[in-house]
XYZ file of N, CA, C and O in Angstrom:
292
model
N 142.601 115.640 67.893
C 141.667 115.644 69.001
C 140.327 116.198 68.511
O 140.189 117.133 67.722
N 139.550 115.621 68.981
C 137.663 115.679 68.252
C 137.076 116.672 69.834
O 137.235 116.346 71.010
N 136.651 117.445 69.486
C 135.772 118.137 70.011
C 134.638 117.435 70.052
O 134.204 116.943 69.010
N 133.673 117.200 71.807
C 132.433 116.748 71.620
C 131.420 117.681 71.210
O 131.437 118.871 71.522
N 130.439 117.068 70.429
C 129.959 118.465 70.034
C 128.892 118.974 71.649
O 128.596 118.359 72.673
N 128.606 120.315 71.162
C 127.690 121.323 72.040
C 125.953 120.234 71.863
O 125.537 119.744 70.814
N 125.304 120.149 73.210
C 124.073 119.691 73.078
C 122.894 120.235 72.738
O 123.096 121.408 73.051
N 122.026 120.198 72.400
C 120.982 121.139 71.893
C 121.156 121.811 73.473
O 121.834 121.414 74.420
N 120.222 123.034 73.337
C 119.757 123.504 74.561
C 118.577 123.157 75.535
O 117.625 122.841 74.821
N 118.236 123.083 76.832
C 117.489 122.459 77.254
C 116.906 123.839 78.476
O 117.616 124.773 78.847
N 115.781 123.646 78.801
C 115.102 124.339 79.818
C 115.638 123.522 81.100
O 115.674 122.308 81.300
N 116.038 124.601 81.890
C 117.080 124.359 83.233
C 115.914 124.209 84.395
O 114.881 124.710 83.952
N 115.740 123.735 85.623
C 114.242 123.086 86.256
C 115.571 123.465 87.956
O 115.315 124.105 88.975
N 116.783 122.797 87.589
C 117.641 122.831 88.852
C 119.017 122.404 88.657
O 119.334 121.223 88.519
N 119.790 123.335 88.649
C 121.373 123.238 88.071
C 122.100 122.065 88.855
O 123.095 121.465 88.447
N 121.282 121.789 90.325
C 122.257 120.975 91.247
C 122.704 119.377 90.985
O 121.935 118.436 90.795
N 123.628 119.357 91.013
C 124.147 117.676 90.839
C 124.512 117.393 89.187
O 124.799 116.312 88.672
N 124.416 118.566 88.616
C 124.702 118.367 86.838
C 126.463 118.074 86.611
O 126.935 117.530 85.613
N 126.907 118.358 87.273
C 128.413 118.405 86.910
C 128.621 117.077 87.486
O 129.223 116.406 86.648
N 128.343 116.266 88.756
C 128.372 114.725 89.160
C 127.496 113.853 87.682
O 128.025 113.000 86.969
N 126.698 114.152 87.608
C 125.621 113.387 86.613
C 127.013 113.315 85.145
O 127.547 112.300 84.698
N 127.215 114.583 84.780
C 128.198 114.249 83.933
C 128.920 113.762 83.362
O 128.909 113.361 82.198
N 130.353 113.718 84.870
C 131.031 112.665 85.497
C 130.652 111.125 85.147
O 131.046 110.357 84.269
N 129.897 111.025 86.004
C 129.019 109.524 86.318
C 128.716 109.272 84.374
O 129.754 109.322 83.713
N 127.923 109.125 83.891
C 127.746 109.524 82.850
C 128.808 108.973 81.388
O 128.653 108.141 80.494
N 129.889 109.940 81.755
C 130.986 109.909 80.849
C 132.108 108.839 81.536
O 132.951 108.370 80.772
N 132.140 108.378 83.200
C 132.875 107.312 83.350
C 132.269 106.361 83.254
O 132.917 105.325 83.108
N 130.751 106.273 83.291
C 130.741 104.872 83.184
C 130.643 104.443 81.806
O 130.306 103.283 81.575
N 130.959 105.432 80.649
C 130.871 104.908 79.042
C 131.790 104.356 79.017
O 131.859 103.241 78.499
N 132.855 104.993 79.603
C 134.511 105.291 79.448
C 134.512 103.783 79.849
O 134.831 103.060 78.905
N 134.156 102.941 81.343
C 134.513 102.192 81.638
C 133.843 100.864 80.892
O 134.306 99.724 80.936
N 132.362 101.390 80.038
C 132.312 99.994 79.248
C 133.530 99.969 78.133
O 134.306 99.068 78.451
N 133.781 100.362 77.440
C 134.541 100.475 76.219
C 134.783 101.566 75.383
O 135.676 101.734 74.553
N 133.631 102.458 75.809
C 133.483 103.745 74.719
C 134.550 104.450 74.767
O 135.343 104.468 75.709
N 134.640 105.160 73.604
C 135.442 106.451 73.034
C 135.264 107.523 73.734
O 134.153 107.576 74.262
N 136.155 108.654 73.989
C 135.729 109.870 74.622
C 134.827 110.502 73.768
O 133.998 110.847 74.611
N 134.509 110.793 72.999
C 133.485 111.877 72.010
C 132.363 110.661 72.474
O 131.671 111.240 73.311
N 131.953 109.550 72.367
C 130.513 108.601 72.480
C 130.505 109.053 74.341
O 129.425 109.505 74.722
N 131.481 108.955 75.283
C 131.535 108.791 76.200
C 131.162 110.781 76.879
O 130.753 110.971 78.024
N 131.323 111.506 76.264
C 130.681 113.005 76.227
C 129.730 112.785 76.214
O 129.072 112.579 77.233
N 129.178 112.730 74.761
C 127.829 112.531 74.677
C 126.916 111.929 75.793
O 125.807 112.446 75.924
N 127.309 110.754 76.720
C 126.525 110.357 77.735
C 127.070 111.101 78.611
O 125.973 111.037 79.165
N 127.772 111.844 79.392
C 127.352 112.622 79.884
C 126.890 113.907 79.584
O 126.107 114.324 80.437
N 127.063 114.507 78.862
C 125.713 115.198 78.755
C 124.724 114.782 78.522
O 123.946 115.731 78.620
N 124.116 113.789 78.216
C 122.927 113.249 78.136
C 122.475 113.186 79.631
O 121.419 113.710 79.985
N 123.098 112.692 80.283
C 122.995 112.341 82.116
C 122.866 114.022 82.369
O 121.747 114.531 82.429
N 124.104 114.844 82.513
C 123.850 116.182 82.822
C 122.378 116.635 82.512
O 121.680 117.020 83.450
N 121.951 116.607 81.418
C 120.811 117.358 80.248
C 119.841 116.937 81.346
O 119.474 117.788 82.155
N 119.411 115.710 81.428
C 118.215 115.027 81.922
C 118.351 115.246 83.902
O 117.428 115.325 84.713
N 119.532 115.281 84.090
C 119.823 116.096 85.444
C 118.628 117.623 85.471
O 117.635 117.852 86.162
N 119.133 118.209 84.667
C 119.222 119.941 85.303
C 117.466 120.348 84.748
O 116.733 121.324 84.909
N 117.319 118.907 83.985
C 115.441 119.134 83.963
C 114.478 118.616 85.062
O 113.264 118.459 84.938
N 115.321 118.353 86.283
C 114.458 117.734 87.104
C 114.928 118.470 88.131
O 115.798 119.335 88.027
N 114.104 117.990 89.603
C 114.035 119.254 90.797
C 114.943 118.207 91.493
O 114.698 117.002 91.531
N 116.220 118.931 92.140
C 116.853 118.466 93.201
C 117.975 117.247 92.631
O 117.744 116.412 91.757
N 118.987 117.391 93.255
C 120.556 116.933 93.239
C 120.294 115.394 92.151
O 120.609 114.951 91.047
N 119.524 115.046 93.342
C 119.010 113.337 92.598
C 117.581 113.067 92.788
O 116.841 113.128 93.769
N 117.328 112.587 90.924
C 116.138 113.015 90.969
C 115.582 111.582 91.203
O 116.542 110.819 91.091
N 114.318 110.804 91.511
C 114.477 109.457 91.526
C 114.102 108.969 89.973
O 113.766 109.565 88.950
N 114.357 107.432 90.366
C 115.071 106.394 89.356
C 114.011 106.231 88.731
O 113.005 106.072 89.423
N 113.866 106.212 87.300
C 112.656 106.062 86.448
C 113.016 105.484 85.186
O 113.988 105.895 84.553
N 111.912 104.088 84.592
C 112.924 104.147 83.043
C 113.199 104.524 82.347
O 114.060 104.022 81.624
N 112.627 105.674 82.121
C 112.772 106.693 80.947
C 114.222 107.978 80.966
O 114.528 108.957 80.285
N 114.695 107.378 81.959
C 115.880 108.406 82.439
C 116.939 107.868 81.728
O 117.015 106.717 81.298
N 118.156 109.201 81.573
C 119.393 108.180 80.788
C 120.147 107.299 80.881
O 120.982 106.781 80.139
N 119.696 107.105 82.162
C 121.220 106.170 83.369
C 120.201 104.800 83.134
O 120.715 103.932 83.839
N 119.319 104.376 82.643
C 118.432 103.688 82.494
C 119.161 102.826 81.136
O 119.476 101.637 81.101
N 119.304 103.885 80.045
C 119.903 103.278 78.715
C 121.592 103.556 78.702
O 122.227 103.443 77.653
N 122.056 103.824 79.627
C 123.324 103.821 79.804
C 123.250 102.220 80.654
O 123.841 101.378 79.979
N 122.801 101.775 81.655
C 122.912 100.778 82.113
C 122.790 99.207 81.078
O 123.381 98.133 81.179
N 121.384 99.877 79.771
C 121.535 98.622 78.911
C 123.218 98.658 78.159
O 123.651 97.544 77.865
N 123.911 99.566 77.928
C 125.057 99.470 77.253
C 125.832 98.188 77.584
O 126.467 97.490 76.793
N 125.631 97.977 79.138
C 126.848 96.680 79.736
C 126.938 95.590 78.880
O 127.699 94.659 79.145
């Protein structure tokens, strides 16, 4: 069993909705095809880019991760 690794550290803006973003994140890798360790990594990537913005859900922009998680399909 592979440990995902730890993400760099990031400046926190608003903790709320990071643990859903996660989730979301790591199932929807899971559900294209990915591996659990590739499928971590996007969520924390989703979490990361969560907890730098103000409020639960932040709005939809392209530069966000759910943006390049969506090109994966």
């Amino acid at each position: 069993c592979e440990d995902v690794p730890i993400p760099e550290a990031l400046p926190v803006v608003d903790s709320s909705g990071a643990g859903d973003a996660f989730n979301a994140g790591y199932l929807h890798a899971r559900l294209l095809g990915l591996d659990a360790i590739a499928s971590g990594k996007a969520g924390h990537q989703l979490a990361g880019w969560v907890i730098g913005q103000s409020g639960a859900i932040p709005p939809l922009n392209a530069g966000a991760p759910y943006a390049r998680l969506r090109a994966l399909r």
